[in-house]
Short mmCIF file of C-alpha atoms and ligand atoms in Angstrom, two decimals:
data_model
loop_
_atom_site.label_atom_id
_atom_site.label_comp_id
_atom_site.label_asym_id
_atom_site.label_seq_id
_atom_site.Cartn_x
_atom_site.Cartn_y
_atom_site.Cartn_z
CA UNK A 1 -1.14 -30.67 131.40
CA UNK A 2 -0.74 -33.99 133.20
CA UNK A 3 -2.79 -35.42 136.04
CA UNK A 4 -1.54 -38.64 137.58
CA UNK A 5 -2.74 -40.88 140.40
CA UNK A 6 -0.17 -43.18 141.99
CA UNK A 7 -1.44 -46.37 143.61
CA UNK A 8 0.71 -48.93 145.35
CA UNK A 9 1.69 -50.40 148.70
CA UNK A 10 3.85 -48.61 151.27
CA UNK A 11 7.49 -48.98 150.23
CA UNK A 12 6.73 -49.42 146.51
CA UNK A 13 8.65 -46.23 145.75
CA UNK A 14 5.58 -44.10 145.02
CA UNK A 15 6.92 -41.06 146.86
CA UNK A 16 10.39 -41.23 145.31
CA UNK A 17 9.10 -41.78 141.79
CA UNK A 18 6.30 -39.23 142.14
CA UNK A 19 8.87 -36.58 143.14
CA UNK A 20 11.09 -37.32 140.14
CA UNK A 21 8.15 -37.23 137.73
CA UNK A 22 6.72 -34.06 139.28
CA UNK A 23 10.06 -32.29 138.69
CA UNK A 24 10.27 -33.70 135.17
CA UNK A 25 6.73 -32.56 134.32
CA UNK A 26 6.85 -29.29 136.29
CA UNK A 27 3.74 -30.08 138.33
CA UNK A 28 3.19 -30.41 142.09
CA UNK A 29 3.67 -33.70 143.91
CA UNK A 30 0.80 -34.02 146.35
CA UNK A 31 1.51 -36.62 149.03
CA UNK A 32 -1.19 -36.99 151.67
CA UNK A 33 1.37 -38.74 153.91
CA UNK A 34 3.78 -35.76 153.63
CA UNK A 35 1.01 -33.25 154.35
CA UNK A 36 -0.08 -35.29 157.36
CA UNK A 37 3.48 -35.66 158.70
CA UNK A 38 3.97 -31.87 158.41
CA UNK A 39 0.68 -31.34 160.21
CA UNK A 40 1.77 -33.67 163.02
CA UNK A 41 5.18 -31.96 163.28
CA UNK A 42 3.51 -28.54 163.43
CA UNK A 43 0.85 -29.80 165.86
CA UNK A 44 -1.99 -28.40 163.80
CA UNK A 45 -5.57 -29.48 164.61
CA UNK A 46 -5.41 -31.89 161.64
CA UNK A 47 -2.08 -33.29 162.87
CA UNK A 48 -3.43 -33.79 166.38
CA UNK A 49 -6.40 -35.74 165.02
CA UNK A 50 -4.30 -37.81 162.60
CA UNK A 51 -1.32 -38.75 164.78
CA UNK A 52 -2.67 -41.81 166.60
CA UNK A 53 -3.98 -43.40 163.41
CA UNK A 54 -0.63 -42.88 161.70
CA UNK A 55 1.35 -44.27 164.65
CA UNK A 56 -0.74 -47.44 164.48
CA UNK A 57 -0.48 -47.74 160.69
CA UNK A 58 -4.23 -47.24 160.28
CA UNK A 59 -5.92 -44.95 157.79
CA UNK A 60 -6.81 -41.46 158.94
CA UNK A 61 -10.62 -40.89 158.64
CA UNK A 62 -11.78 -40.14 155.11
CA UNK A 63 -13.49 -36.85 156.02
CA UNK A 64 -10.19 -35.32 157.23
CA UNK A 65 -8.37 -36.49 154.11
CA UNK A 66 -10.99 -35.26 151.70
CA UNK A 67 -10.99 -31.73 153.15
CA UNK A 68 -7.22 -31.72 152.86
CA UNK A 69 -7.26 -32.85 149.21
CA UNK A 70 -10.02 -30.42 148.25
CA UNK A 71 -7.98 -27.54 149.71
CA UNK A 72 -4.78 -28.69 148.05
CA UNK A 73 -6.29 -29.19 144.59
CA UNK A 74 -7.83 -25.73 144.71
CA UNK A 75 -4.42 -24.06 145.02
CA UNK A 76 -3.16 -22.22 141.96
CA UNK A 77 -0.02 -24.33 141.41
CA UNK A 78 -2.23 -27.21 140.22
CA UNK A 79 -3.23 -25.37 137.03
CA UNK A 80 -0.74 -27.40 134.96
CA UNK A 81 -1.64 -30.69 136.59
CA UNK A 82 -0.71 -32.72 139.65
CA UNK A 83 0.51 -36.07 140.90
CA UNK A 84 -1.46 -37.64 143.74
CA UNK A 85 0.61 -39.95 145.94
CA UNK A 86 -1.06 -41.86 148.78
CA UNK A 87 -4.58 -40.81 147.86
CA UNK A 88 -7.02 -42.44 147.23
CA UNK A 89 -6.33 -45.09 149.85
CA UNK A 90 -9.67 -46.95 149.82
CA UNK A 91 -12.65 -47.30 147.50
CA UNK A 92 -14.68 -44.63 149.34
CA UNK A 93 -11.87 -42.12 148.74
CA UNK A 94 -11.66 -43.16 145.09
CA UNK A 95 -15.39 -42.45 144.69
CA UNK A 96 -15.02 -39.12 146.48
CA UNK A 97 -12.11 -38.22 144.22
CA UNK A 98 -14.23 -38.99 141.15
CA UNK A 99 -16.90 -36.62 142.48
CA UNK A 100 -14.40 -33.92 143.36
CA UNK A 101 -12.73 -34.06 139.95
CA UNK A 102 -16.05 -34.02 138.18
CA UNK A 103 -17.09 -30.94 140.18
CA UNK A 104 -13.81 -29.29 139.16
CA UNK A 105 -14.22 -30.33 135.53
CA UNK A 106 -11.06 -32.46 135.64
CA UNK A 107 -10.11 -36.07 134.92
CA UNK A 108 -6.97 -38.09 135.65
CA UNK A 109 -4.80 -38.93 132.63
CA UNK A 110 -3.12 -41.95 134.16
CA UNK A 111 -3.75 -44.12 137.18
CA UNK A 112 -0.47 -45.88 137.87
CA UNK A 113 -0.54 -49.10 139.85
CA UNK A 114 3.03 -49.61 141.09
CA UNK A 115 3.43 -53.27 142.02
CA UNK A 116 5.98 -54.77 144.43
CA UNK A 117 5.80 -58.02 146.45
CA UNK A 118 5.32 -57.88 150.22
CA UNK A 119 8.67 -59.53 151.07
CA UNK A 120 10.55 -56.83 149.13
CA UNK A 121 8.42 -54.10 150.70
CA UNK A 122 9.15 -55.21 154.25
CA UNK A 123 12.90 -55.16 153.62
CA UNK A 124 12.72 -51.73 151.97
CA UNK A 125 10.59 -50.23 154.73
CA UNK A 126 12.80 -51.60 157.52
CA UNK A 127 15.81 -50.05 155.75
CA UNK A 128 13.97 -46.72 155.38
CA UNK A 129 13.05 -46.79 159.08
CA UNK A 130 16.76 -46.99 159.93
CA UNK A 131 17.77 -44.36 157.35
CA UNK A 132 15.09 -41.74 157.81
CA UNK A 133 13.82 -42.49 161.30
CA UNK A 134 10.20 -42.64 160.21
CA UNK A 135 8.29 -43.70 163.31
CA UNK A 136 5.84 -45.88 161.33
CA UNK A 137 8.63 -47.90 159.69
CA UNK A 138 8.92 -50.43 162.51
CA UNK A 139 8.20 -54.11 161.84
CA UNK A 140 4.91 -54.15 163.75
CA UNK A 141 3.53 -50.99 162.10
CA UNK A 142 4.84 -52.04 158.66
CA UNK A 143 2.88 -55.30 158.92
CA UNK A 144 -0.24 -53.39 159.89
CA UNK A 145 0.21 -50.94 156.98
CA UNK A 146 0.58 -53.81 154.52
CA UNK A 147 -2.55 -55.45 155.91
CA UNK A 148 -4.42 -52.13 155.56
CA UNK A 149 -3.11 -51.88 152.00
CA UNK A 150 -4.36 -55.35 151.01
CA UNK A 151 -7.74 -54.86 152.69
CA UNK A 152 -8.47 -51.25 151.71
CA UNK A 153 -6.20 -49.95 149.00
CA UNK A 154 -5.67 -52.90 146.64
CA UNK A 155 -9.44 -53.10 145.85
CA UNK A 156 -9.18 -49.64 144.24
CA UNK A 157 -7.53 -51.31 141.24
CA UNK A 158 -10.74 -53.30 140.70
CA UNK A 159 -12.81 -50.17 141.26
CA UNK A 160 -10.96 -48.44 138.41
CA UNK A 161 -11.37 -51.73 136.54
CA UNK A 162 -11.10 -51.32 132.82
CA UNK A 163 -10.60 -47.56 132.67
CA UNK A 164 -8.09 -46.94 129.89
CA UNK A 165 -6.15 -44.59 132.20
CA UNK A 166 -5.19 -47.51 134.49
CA UNK A 167 -1.74 -49.01 133.95
CA UNK A 168 0.36 -51.41 136.03
CA UNK A 169 4.10 -50.98 136.39
CA UNK A 170 6.47 -53.48 138.00
CA UNK A 171 8.22 -51.50 140.74
CA UNK A 172 10.70 -54.25 141.67
CA UNK A 173 13.72 -52.93 139.76
CA UNK A 174 16.46 -50.35 140.39
CA UNK A 175 15.04 -46.88 140.90
CA UNK A 176 16.25 -45.38 137.60
CA UNK A 177 14.78 -48.27 135.65
CA UNK A 178 11.38 -47.85 137.28
CA UNK A 179 11.56 -44.10 136.51
CA UNK A 180 12.19 -44.92 132.85
CA UNK A 181 9.26 -47.36 132.74
CA UNK A 182 7.04 -44.66 134.21
CA UNK A 183 8.21 -41.99 131.78
CA UNK A 184 7.57 -44.36 128.86
CA UNK A 185 4.11 -45.11 130.23
CA UNK A 186 3.02 -41.51 130.71
CA UNK A 187 4.70 -39.89 127.73
CA UNK A 188 2.04 -38.38 125.48
P1 LIG B 1 2.25 -42.61 153.45
O1 LIG B 1 3.35 -41.63 153.62
O2 LIG B 1 1.46 -42.41 152.20
O3 LIG B 1 2.71 -44.04 153.63
O4 LIG B 1 1.21 -42.35 154.64
C1 LIG B 1 1.59 -42.45 156.00
C2 LIG B 1 0.33 -42.58 156.88
O5 LIG B 1 -0.50 -41.44 156.69
C3 LIG B 1 -0.56 -43.76 156.52
O6 LIG B 1 -0.14 -44.96 157.17
C4 LIG B 1 -1.91 -43.27 157.04
O7 LIG B 1 -1.99 -43.37 158.44
C5 LIG B 1 -1.87 -41.81 156.68
N1 LIG B 1 -2.43 -41.53 155.33
C6 LIG B 1 -1.75 -41.07 154.24
N2 LIG B 1 -2.57 -40.91 153.19
C7 LIG B 1 -3.81 -41.29 153.62
C8 LIG B 1 -5.09 -41.37 153.01
N3 LIG B 1 -5.28 -41.03 151.72
N4 LIG B 1 -6.12 -41.81 153.76
C9 LIG B 1 -5.96 -42.15 155.05
N5 LIG B 1 -4.79 -42.11 155.70
C10 LIG B 1 -3.71 -41.67 154.99
#
């Protein structure tokens, strides 16, 4: 049983690393960004509401995200644990997650703060935009997403403060090395 929360700026490698660890641990990787992108592609009501926020690089309203997370965490594949990637994204979501987990009788084992400098992030995200064609990986939207990260998401680290579950990992290294640092940090 492992329950992990991944924090970090866009482009830190959260999604890539979370996928590798989810396979390694045999638990689902729950990415709010992936769920939202699928919803937009399938033109669901959620996707239609979320699209404009995502195109601008802004956060989608908390109420939509919380319903989505509550649904996802109640699915049976989460019995052995989960990795949350991209949620919580602000302090209000972190508080709501605390409440949700308490109601479900769960706690997170590790809160991983994956750290990478802005200059490295911008280069990585521009490269990803060219590779994967993600519509929010343009310079203008990247700068907005980083601003949103510093204003809204970075304060979550202070919110979790001195919880023993909180660990910081330097994400500015080759992918395999970061994976190894993460495995070392979460190994029982
Ligand atoms: P990501 O793939 O995590 O970078 O997310 C892509 C976009 O989806 C973000 O720029 C937001 O617009 C939206 N998004 C993803 N997760 C959240 C969240 N927890 N709260 C609000 N918006 C989110």
